[in-house]
Amino acid sequence: MFAYFANPDRFMRISAWALPIATVLAIGLLVIGLPWGLLIAPADFRQGESARIMFVHVPAAWWALGIYTFMALASFAGLVWRHALADVAARAAAPVGAAYAALCLITGSFWGAPTWGTWWEWDARLTSMLVLFLTYVGYMALWAAIEDETRAARLAAILCLAGFINIPIVKFSVDWWNSLHQPASILRAGGSAMDPSMMQPLLVMAMAYLAAFAALLMAGMRADVYRRRAAANAVRRARAA
Amino acid sequence: MTGYSGATDQPGEGYRRVQLAISDLALDRGGWRLFEHLSFTAPAGAHVALTGPNGAGKTSLLRAIAGFLRPAAGTIAVDGRAPEDAAPLLHFLGHRDGLKATLDARAHVRFWADVLGGGAVEDVLARVGLGRVTDLPARTLSAGQSRRLALARLIAAPRPLWLLDEPAAALDTAGKALLNTLIDAHCAGGGIVVAAVHEPLGAPTQTVQLG
Amino acid sequence: MIRAVLAVFRRDLALAWAAGGGAAAPLGFFVGATALVPLTAGPDPQTLAVIGPPLLWLTAALAALMVLERLFQADLEDGSLDQLLLSPAPLELLVAAKGAALWVAIGGPLALVAMPMALAMQTPPHAAPLAALGLLVGLAAFIGAGLFGAALAAGVRRGGVLIAILVLPFFAPPIIFGAAAASRAAAEGLSTDAFSFLCATALFFAALGPIGAAAALRQHLS
């Protein structure tokens, strides 16, 4: 897939129509998913109405991890096959991933206030999400700090891959350190423990987040490609003059 | 690592005889093509003068031959190997001398002999004219003396290919003469010198013009 | 090859302890910052006994951050790094030697000073050597992760803050296990599981840190 999209011109042609489609899809799914989850789906019998924030919180957590995985794959492709577009993709994905992680942390805090009686619970999943957020911040800071873009891309890719190893270790160590959270109920072995009436809007929201990511990613990548072309033109003009 | 040493075991035979071959080379810097379609061959004993205006890519070419920089196209072969695998065959002397202010001259030479793989270090400092300052920390050396100390690296660890970037910078007349003596002796022993220069240095056997 | 590794180790050790080498600064920071703890939390011995061991870990981690900025930047600026790349020994091993020198230069004295500091934090006397030993092991993990962060930011001017941002996520596992081992040691003596997790983390970071650092340094030299 990377080999096919590695051609910037082809990417620009495809994204020219894929970007509006993803945007419309994201808005449409949000328009369906938000009222479904927040108003129509049944309230949780233990946690009551406050559990509805799950429909915003859980997809953010999923895709914060998913986007980091995407970045790690793109970084790997950029390092090994030297595809400039893979570097562009990883760079453009980072702010979206960081925003999702932040959203997950903020909504997790709102959810914790009525449920656990505290605005912040240092449980394993929230803590590793915090570390993931910090990893995103470090990744973006590294990109911003290094002037030579080729070098910045390689270094950021190395950092991204190292972070990809670190996150599970953090998760494990915080798990070991303190485990107060309710067990993960979506991915529990032996099938889902969640009622379909709640599962369906959750999946719609997850698709909405994915579509929003795709749209933001393509928009960011297109902006980056335009910026690089402008910079290359400026150099060319300076050389010609 | 590779069991591949720069010096031969037999005394008097000089260096292991290697060849530097560059074909159809292109280098990029900061997203810009510095040069392309560069080809030349330097046999054992060659002294290559690398000339060209500032920004033509002289330093980048030397760093590419040293294996620090990956070519955008084309190949570099040192003794038939890619530069990354030929590190034990070459010296790189850049703009910066690689000195630590608090360490004395002798400690530097010993360090290079250990890290780069060299033999006895006793007479090396005398040969570059630093015999009287062996115990002085590098911060007390003048720019010319620092340069001479950097040159000591070339003889502290015998290696057949010398990549020199403006090696005469900061050297006085006697220092330049010393540099020429070192280069001539190195080439006479079968070594190769590739030197980026903007003023003629010694008697090069061939000239490569960039830009 | 071993000769090259030993040479790098000896030189970095000599440089760290020479004038301007900076080995004393993190030690002073460690003592000073730890001394502020009773001033913020109050001198109550019971409070100090609870928060003291974890806070020793926090100040030690921050002290380790201080030395990272110049670790590779100096070598990059003066051209020494080029020479390391031309050694027959792999860069990974030479970077590991630099890390080992730093560990001996900073970690050893810091662990020694940690013993009286632990006592001052109301750690029972039998647990103070354990706290120091744990810190010594933990600093290997901090330095392993720190090599990586320092290498990534080597070409960045005033990269200290950037290094801190890059490295702190990697400090989380050792600091969790280390502080847990220290707290348990103070409460109930040696806790084998916390301590073995700490050792495993330290081994992991000390082994992988130099590999990542060497990969990053090669990019800076290109």
PDB file of C-alpha atoms in Angstrom, chain B residues 24-117:
ATOM      1  CA  ASP B  24      27.926   8.176 -11.471  1.00  0.00           C
ATOM      2  CA  LEU B  25      27.644   9.665  -7.994  1.00  0.00           C
ATOM      3  CA  ALA B  26      24.956  12.171  -7.009  1.00  0.00           C
ATOM      4  CA  LEU B  27      24.669  13.832  -3.606  1.00  0.00           C
ATOM      5  CA  ASP B  28      21.764  15.748  -2.044  1.00  0.00           C
ATOM      6  CA  ARG B  29      22.003  18.292   0.727  1.00  0.00           C
ATOM      7  CA  GLY B  30      18.958  19.797   2.438  1.00  0.00           C
ATOM      8  CA  GLY B  31      16.679  18.648  -0.383  1.00  0.00           C
ATOM      9  CA  TRP B  32      18.943  20.130  -3.066  1.00  0.00           C
ATOM     10  CA  ARG B  33      21.087  18.241  -5.608  1.00  0.00           C
ATOM     11  CA  LEU B  34      24.726  19.240  -5.033  1.00  0.00           C
ATOM     12  CA  PHE B  35      26.137  17.443  -8.061  1.00  0.00           C
ATOM     13  CA  GLU B  36      25.453  14.372 -10.152  1.00  0.00           C
ATOM     14  CA  HIS B  37      27.186  12.051 -12.650  1.00  0.00           C
ATOM     15  CA  LEU B  38      30.518  12.308 -10.826  1.00  0.00           C
ATOM     16  CA  SER B  39      32.930   9.500 -11.677  1.00  0.00           C
ATOM     17  CA  PHE B  40      36.612   9.111 -10.969  1.00  0.00           C
ATOM     18  CA  THR B  41      39.056   6.453  -9.862  1.00  0.00           C
ATOM     19  CA  ALA B  42      42.030   6.904  -7.583  1.00  0.00           C
ATOM     20  CA  PRO B  43      44.574   4.060  -7.633  1.00  0.00           C
ATOM     21  CA  ALA B  44      46.981   3.313  -4.787  1.00  0.00           C
ATOM     22  CA  GLY B  45      49.490   6.145  -4.422  1.00  0.00           C
ATOM     23  CA  ALA B  46      47.157   8.788  -5.878  1.00  0.00           C
ATOM     24  CA  HIS B  47      46.879  12.296  -4.488  1.00  0.00           C
ATOM     25  CA  VAL B  48      43.539  13.746  -5.538  1.00  0.00           C
ATOM     26  CA  ALA B  49      42.959  17.486  -5.224  1.00  0.00           C
ATOM     27  CA  LEU B  50      39.266  18.264  -4.840  1.00  0.00           C
ATOM     28  CA  THR B  51      38.504  21.799  -6.008  1.00  0.00           C
ATOM     29  CA  GLY B  52      35.421  23.912  -6.560  1.00  0.00           C
ATOM     30  CA  PRO B  53      33.655  26.981  -5.190  1.00  0.00           C
ATOM     31  CA  ASN B  54      32.062  27.100  -1.741  1.00  0.00           C
ATOM     32  CA  GLY B  55      28.876  25.074  -1.671  1.00  0.00           C
ATOM     33  CA  ALA B  56      29.925  22.849  -4.582  1.00  0.00           C
ATOM     34  CA  GLY B  57      29.834  19.803  -2.314  1.00  0.00           C
ATOM     35  CA  LYS B  58      33.489  19.129  -1.481  1.00  0.00           C
ATOM     36  CA  THR B  59      32.851  18.427   2.202  1.00  0.00           C
ATOM     37  CA  SER B  60      29.750  16.375   1.394  1.00  0.00           C
ATOM     38  CA  LEU B  61      31.712  14.273  -1.088  1.00  0.00           C
ATOM     39  CA  LEU B  62      34.392  13.564   1.540  1.00  0.00           C
ATOM     40  CA  ARG B  63      31.722  12.683   4.118  1.00  0.00           C
ATOM     41  CA  ALA B  64      30.048  10.397   1.597  1.00  0.00           C
ATOM     42  CA  ILE B  65      33.340   8.584   0.902  1.00  0.00           C
ATOM     43  CA  ALA B  66      33.782   8.238   4.672  1.00  0.00           C
ATOM     44  CA  GLY B  67      30.380   6.554   4.815  1.00  0.00           C
ATOM     45  CA  PHE B  68      28.658   9.279   6.873  1.00  0.00           C
ATOM     46  CA  LEU B  69      26.398  10.421   4.062  1.00  0.00           C
ATOM     47  CA  ARG B  70      24.336   8.176   1.860  1.00  0.00           C
ATOM     48  CA  PRO B  71      24.568   8.963  -1.883  1.00  0.00           C
ATOM     49  CA  ALA B  72      21.368   9.923  -3.702  1.00  0.00           C
ATOM     50  CA  ALA B  73      22.556   7.867  -6.674  1.00  0.00           C
ATOM     51  CA  GLY B  74      25.662   6.065  -7.884  1.00  0.00           C
ATOM     52  CA  THR B  75      28.270   4.121  -5.967  1.00  0.00           C
ATOM     53  CA  ILE B  76      31.410   4.647  -3.942  1.00  0.00           C
ATOM     54  CA  ALA B  77      33.767   1.720  -3.537  1.00  0.00           C
ATOM     55  CA  VAL B  78      36.760   1.681  -1.215  1.00  0.00           C
ATOM     56  CA  ASP B  79      38.754  -1.430  -2.015  1.00  0.00           C
ATOM     57  CA  GLY B  80      35.605  -2.836  -3.590  1.00  0.00           C
ATOM     58  CA  ARG B  81      33.495  -2.257  -0.477  1.00  0.00           C
ATOM     59  CA  ALA B  82      30.712   0.146   0.427  1.00  0.00           C
ATOM     60  CA  PRO B  83      32.041   3.013   2.577  1.00  0.00           C
ATOM     61  CA  GLU B  84      30.147   1.868   5.695  1.00  0.00           C
ATOM     62  CA  ASP B  85      32.113  -1.386   5.591  1.00  0.00           C
ATOM     63  CA  ALA B  86      35.403   0.287   4.790  1.00  0.00           C
ATOM     64  CA  ALA B  87      35.643   2.481   7.915  1.00  0.00           C
ATOM     65  CA  PRO B  88      38.845   0.761   9.152  1.00  0.00           C
ATOM     66  CA  LEU B  89      40.549   1.673   5.866  1.00  0.00           C
ATOM     67  CA  LEU B  90      40.150   5.420   6.015  1.00  0.00           C
ATOM     68  CA  HIS B  91      40.850   8.600   7.946  1.00  0.00           C
ATOM     69  CA  PHE B  92      38.589  11.620   7.938  1.00  0.00           C
ATOM     70  CA  LEU B  93      40.056  14.981   8.915  1.00  0.00           C
ATOM     71  CA  GLY B  94      37.302  17.589   8.909  1.00  0.00           C
ATOM     72  CA  HIS B  95      37.137  21.276   9.739  1.00  0.00           C
ATOM     73  CA  ARG B  96      37.022  20.463  13.415  1.00  0.00           C
ATOM     74  CA  ASP B  97      40.049  18.959  15.087  1.00  0.00           C
ATOM     75  CA  GLY B  98      38.192  16.638  17.486  1.00  0.00           C
ATOM     76  CA  LEU B  99      40.058  17.827  20.586  1.00  0.00           C
ATOM     77  CA  LYS B 100      38.940  17.898  24.222  1.00  0.00           C
ATOM     78  CA  ALA B 101      40.042  21.033  26.068  1.00  0.00           C
ATOM     79  CA  THR B 102      41.058  19.343  29.325  1.00  0.00           C
ATOM     80  CA  LEU B 103      43.003  16.385  27.855  1.00  0.00           C
ATOM     81  CA  ASP B 104      46.697  16.696  26.971  1.00  0.00           C
ATOM     82  CA  ALA B 105      48.215  16.022  23.565  1.00  0.00           C
ATOM     83  CA  ARG B 106      49.520  12.577  24.467  1.00  0.00           C
ATOM     84  CA  ALA B 107      46.116  11.439  25.750  1.00  0.00           C
ATOM     85  CA  HIS B 108      44.576  12.419  22.421  1.00  0.00           C
ATOM     86  CA  VAL B 109      47.078  10.425  20.404  1.00  0.00           C
ATOM     87  CA  ARG B 110      46.690   7.400  22.657  1.00  0.00           C
ATOM     88  CA  PHE B 111      42.899   7.647  22.398  1.00  0.00           C
ATOM     89  CA  TRP B 112      42.987   7.724  18.591  1.00  0.00           C
ATOM     90  CA  ALA B 113      45.435   4.835  18.460  1.00  0.00           C
ATOM     91  CA  ASP B 114      43.094   2.828  20.710  1.00  0.00           C
ATOM     92  CA  VAL B 115      39.837   3.755  18.990  1.00  0.00           C
ATOM     93  CA  LEU B 116      41.058   3.677  15.391  1.00  0.00           C
ATOM     94  CA  GLY B 117      43.507   0.818  15.829  1.00  0.00           C
TER      95      GLY B 117
END
